[in-house]
mmCIF file of C-alpha atoms in Angstrom:
data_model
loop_
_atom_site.group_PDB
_atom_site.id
_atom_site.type_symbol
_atom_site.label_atom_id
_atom_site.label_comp_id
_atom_site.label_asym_id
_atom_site.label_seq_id
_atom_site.Cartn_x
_atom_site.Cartn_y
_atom_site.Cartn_z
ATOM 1 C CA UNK A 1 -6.120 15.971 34.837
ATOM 2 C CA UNK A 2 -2.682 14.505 34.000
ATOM 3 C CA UNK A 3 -1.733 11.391 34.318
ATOM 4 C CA UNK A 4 1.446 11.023 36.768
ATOM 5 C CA UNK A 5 3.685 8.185 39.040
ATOM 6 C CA UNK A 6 4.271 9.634 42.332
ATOM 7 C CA UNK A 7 5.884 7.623 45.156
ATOM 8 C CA UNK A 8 5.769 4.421 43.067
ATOM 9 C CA UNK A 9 1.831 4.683 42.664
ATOM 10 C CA UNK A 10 0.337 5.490 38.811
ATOM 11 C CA UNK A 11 -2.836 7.171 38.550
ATOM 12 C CA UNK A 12 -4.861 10.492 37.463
ATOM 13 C CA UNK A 13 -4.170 13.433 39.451
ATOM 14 C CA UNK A 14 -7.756 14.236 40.863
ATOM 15 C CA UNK A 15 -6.235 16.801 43.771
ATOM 16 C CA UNK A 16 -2.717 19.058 44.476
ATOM 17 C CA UNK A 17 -2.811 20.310 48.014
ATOM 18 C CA UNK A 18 0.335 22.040 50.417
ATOM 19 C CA UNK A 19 0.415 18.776 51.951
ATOM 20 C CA UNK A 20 -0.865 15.621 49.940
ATOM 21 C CA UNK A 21 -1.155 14.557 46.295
ATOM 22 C CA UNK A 22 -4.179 12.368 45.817
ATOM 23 C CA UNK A 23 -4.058 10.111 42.841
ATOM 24 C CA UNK A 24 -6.618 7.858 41.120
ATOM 25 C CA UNK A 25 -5.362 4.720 39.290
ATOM 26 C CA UNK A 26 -6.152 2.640 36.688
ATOM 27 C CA UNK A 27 -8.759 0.251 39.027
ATOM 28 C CA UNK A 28 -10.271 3.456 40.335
ATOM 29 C CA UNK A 29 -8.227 3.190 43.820
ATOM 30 C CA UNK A 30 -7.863 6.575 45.423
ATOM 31 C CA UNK A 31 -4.297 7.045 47.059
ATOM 32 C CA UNK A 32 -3.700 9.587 49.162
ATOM 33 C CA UNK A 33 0.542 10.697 49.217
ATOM 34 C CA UNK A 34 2.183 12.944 51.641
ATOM 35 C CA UNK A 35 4.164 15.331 49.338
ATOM 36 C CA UNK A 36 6.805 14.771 52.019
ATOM 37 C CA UNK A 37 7.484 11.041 50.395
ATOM 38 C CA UNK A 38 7.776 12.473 46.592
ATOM 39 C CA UNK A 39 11.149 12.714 45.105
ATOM 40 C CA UNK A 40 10.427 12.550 42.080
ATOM 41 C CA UNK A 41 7.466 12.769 39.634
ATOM 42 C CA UNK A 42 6.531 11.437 36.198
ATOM 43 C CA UNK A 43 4.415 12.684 33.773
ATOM 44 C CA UNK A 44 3.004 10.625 31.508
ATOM 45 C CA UNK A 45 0.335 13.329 29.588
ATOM 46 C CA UNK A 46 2.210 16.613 29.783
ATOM 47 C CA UNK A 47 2.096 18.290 26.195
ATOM 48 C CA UNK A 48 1.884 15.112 24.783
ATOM 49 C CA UNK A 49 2.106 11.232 24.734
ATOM 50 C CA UNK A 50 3.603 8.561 23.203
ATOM 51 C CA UNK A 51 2.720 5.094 21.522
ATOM 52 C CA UNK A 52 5.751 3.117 22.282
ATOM 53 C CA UNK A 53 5.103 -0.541 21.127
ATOM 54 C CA UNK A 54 6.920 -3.752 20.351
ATOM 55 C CA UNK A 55 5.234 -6.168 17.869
ATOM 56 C CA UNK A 56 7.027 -9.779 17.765
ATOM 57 C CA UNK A 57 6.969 -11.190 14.353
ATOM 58 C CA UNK A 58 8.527 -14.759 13.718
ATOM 59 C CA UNK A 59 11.817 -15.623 12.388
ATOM 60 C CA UNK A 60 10.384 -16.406 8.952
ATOM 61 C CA UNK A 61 8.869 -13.301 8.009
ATOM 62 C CA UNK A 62 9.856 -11.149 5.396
ATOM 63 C CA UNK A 63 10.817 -8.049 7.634
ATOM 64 C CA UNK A 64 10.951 -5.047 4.753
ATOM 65 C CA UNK A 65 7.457 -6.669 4.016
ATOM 66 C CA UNK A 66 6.373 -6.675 7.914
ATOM 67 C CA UNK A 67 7.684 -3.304 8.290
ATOM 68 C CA UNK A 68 5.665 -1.904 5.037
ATOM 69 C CA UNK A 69 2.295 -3.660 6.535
ATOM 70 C CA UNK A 70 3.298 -1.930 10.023
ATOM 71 C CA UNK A 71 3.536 1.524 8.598
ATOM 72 C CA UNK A 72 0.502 1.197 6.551
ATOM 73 C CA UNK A 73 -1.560 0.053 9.627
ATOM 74 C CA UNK A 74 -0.313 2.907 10.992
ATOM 75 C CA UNK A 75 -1.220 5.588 8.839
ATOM 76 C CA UNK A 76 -4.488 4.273 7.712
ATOM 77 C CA UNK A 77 -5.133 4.173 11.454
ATOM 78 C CA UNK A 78 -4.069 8.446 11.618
ATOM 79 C CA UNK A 79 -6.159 9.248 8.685
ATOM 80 C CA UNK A 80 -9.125 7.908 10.155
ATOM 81 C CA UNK A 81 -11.585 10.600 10.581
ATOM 82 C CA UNK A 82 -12.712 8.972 14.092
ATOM 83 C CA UNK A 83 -8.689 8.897 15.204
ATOM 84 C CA UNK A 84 -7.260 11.794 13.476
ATOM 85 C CA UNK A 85 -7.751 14.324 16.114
ATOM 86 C CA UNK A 86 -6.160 11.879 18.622
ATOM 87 C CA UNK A 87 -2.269 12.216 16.612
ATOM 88 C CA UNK A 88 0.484 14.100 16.430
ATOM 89 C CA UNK A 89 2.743 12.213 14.666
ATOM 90 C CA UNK A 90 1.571 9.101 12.885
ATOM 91 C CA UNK A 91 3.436 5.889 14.380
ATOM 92 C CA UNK A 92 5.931 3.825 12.346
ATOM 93 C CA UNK A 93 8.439 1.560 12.546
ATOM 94 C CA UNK A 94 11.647 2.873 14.133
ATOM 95 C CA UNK A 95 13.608 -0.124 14.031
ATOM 96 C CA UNK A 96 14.466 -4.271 14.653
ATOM 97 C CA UNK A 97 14.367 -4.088 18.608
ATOM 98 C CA UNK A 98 15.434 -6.942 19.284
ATOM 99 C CA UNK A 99 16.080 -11.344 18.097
ATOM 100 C CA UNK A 100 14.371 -12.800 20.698
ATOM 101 C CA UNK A 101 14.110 -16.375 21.949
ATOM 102 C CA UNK A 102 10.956 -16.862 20.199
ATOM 103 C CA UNK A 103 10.710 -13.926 17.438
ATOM 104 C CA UNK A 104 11.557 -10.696 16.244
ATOM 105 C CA UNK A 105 10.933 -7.623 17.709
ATOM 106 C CA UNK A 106 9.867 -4.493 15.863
ATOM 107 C CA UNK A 107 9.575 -1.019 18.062
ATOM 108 C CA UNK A 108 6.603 1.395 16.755
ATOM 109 C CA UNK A 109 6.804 4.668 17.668
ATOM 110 C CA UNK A 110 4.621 7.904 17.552
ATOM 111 C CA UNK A 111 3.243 10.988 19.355
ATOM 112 C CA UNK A 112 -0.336 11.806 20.085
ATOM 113 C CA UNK A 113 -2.570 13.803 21.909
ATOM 114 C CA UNK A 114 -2.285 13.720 26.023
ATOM 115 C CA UNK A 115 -4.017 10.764 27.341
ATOM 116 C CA UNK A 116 -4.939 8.928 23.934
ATOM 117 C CA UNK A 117 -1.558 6.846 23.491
ATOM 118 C CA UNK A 118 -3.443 4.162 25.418
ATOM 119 C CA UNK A 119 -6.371 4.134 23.359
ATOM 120 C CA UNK A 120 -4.410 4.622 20.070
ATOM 121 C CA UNK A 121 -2.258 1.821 21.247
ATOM 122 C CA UNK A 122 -5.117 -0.844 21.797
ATOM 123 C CA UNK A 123 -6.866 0.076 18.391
ATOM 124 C CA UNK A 124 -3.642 -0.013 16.608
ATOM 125 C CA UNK A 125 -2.600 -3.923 18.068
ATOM 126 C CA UNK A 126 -6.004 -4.819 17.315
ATOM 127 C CA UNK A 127 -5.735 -3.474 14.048
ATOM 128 C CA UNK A 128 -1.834 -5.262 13.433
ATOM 129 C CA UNK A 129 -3.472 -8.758 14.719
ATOM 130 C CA UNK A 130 -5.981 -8.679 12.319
ATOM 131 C CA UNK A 131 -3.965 -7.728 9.665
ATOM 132 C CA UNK A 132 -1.314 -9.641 10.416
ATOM 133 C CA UNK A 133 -3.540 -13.124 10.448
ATOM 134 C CA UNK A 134 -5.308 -11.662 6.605
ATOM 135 C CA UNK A 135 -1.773 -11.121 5.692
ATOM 136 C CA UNK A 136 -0.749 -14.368 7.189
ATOM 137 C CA UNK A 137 1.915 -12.867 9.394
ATOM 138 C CA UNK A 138 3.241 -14.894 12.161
ATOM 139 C CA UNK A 139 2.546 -13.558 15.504
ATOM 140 C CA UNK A 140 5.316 -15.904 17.448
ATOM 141 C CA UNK A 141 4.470 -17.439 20.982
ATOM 142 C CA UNK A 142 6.819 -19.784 23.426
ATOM 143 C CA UNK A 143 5.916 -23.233 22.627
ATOM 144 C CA UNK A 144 6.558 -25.727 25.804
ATOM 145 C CA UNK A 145 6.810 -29.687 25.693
ATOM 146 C CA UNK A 146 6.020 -31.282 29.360
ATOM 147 C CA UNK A 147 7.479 -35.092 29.513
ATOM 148 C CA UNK A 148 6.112 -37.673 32.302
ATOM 149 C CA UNK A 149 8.627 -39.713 33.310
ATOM 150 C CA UNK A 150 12.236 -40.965 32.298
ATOM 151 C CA UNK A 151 11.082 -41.417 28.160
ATOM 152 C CA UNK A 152 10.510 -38.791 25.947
ATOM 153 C CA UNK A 153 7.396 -39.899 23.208
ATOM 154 C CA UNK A 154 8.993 -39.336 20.201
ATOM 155 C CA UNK A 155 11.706 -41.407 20.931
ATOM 156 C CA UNK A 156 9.342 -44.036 22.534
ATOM 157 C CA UNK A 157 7.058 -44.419 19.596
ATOM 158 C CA UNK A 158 10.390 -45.180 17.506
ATOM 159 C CA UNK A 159 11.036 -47.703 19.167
ATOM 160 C CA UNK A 160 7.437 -48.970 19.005
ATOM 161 C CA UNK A 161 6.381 -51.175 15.688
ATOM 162 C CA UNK A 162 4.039 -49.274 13.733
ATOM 163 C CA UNK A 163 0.680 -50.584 13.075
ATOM 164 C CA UNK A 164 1.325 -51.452 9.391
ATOM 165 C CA UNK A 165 4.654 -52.778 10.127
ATOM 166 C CA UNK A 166 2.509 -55.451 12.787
ATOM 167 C CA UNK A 167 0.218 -56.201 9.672
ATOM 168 C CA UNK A 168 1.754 -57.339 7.558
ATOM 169 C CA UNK A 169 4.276 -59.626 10.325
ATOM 170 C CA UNK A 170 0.765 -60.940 10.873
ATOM 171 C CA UNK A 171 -0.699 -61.622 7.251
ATOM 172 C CA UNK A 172 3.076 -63.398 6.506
ATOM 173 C CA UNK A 173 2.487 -65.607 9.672
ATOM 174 C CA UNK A 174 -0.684 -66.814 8.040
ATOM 175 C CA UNK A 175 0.020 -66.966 4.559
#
């Protein structure tokens, strides 16, 4: 019942034998792996298992105040009646991960239950998004510009006149 990488492949371990490993993954493929070809073996679900996320925030955000809405998310989340049983440690901010090009990066941490970090951790971004947009907390995203051709429009419409500017040329002509 644990969840392990074997030989590159990621997946429930459904059977151990003296000479294969078979392994369910996540789209319910069945792999079958000599134990000849493992070297090594992770285990994602042994004793426990962790939330480990990164939540990008934008460069304008208060960050003690992100980091206080984080935690709370978090711990309203563990008290939960329907999600208690699932933790072992309630997540919470363990630091500023990282500036990146288009926001901040905060790392959550926390321990729960083997098997229910990936359950914990899809409830708990839900939970950040929506708090995040009622708390009107910016959730950064590249932004891209695509150009046709040699001129760029901002700098074309500068040199264009503007409407008004052709108006009232117009209502001077006739005047």
């Amino acid at each position: 019942g644990d969840v392990v990488r074997v030989a590159g492949i990621a997946g429930l371990v459904e059977e151990v034998g003296l000479r294969r490993t078979v392994l369910r993954d996540l789209d319910g493929i069945v792999h079958s792996i000599s134990n000849g070809e493992i070297k090594a073996a992770s285990n994602f679900t042994k004793g426990y298992s962790r939330v480990n996320l990164n939540v990008s925030v934008g460069y304008g955000e208060d960050l003690d105040r992100v980091i206080k809405v984080i935690n709370r998310v978090c711990k309203e989340m563990a008290e939960e009646p329907k999600w208690k049983a699932a933790f072992i440690t309630t997540p919470q901010v363990l630091r500023v991960n990282n500036l990146g090009d288009s926001g901040i990066d905060i790392k959550i941490l926390g321990d729960t239950k083997p098997i229910k970090q990936w359950a914990v951790m899809g409830e708990l971004r839900l939970r950040l998004k929506r708090t995040f947009d009622a708390e009107g907390i910016e959730i950064p995203w590249p932004h891209t510009k695509v150009y046709f051709g040699n001129a760029i429009p901002e700098m074309e419409a500068a040199k264009q006149p503007s409407r008004k500017s052709t108006a009232t040329k117009k209502s001077k002509k006739t005047s």
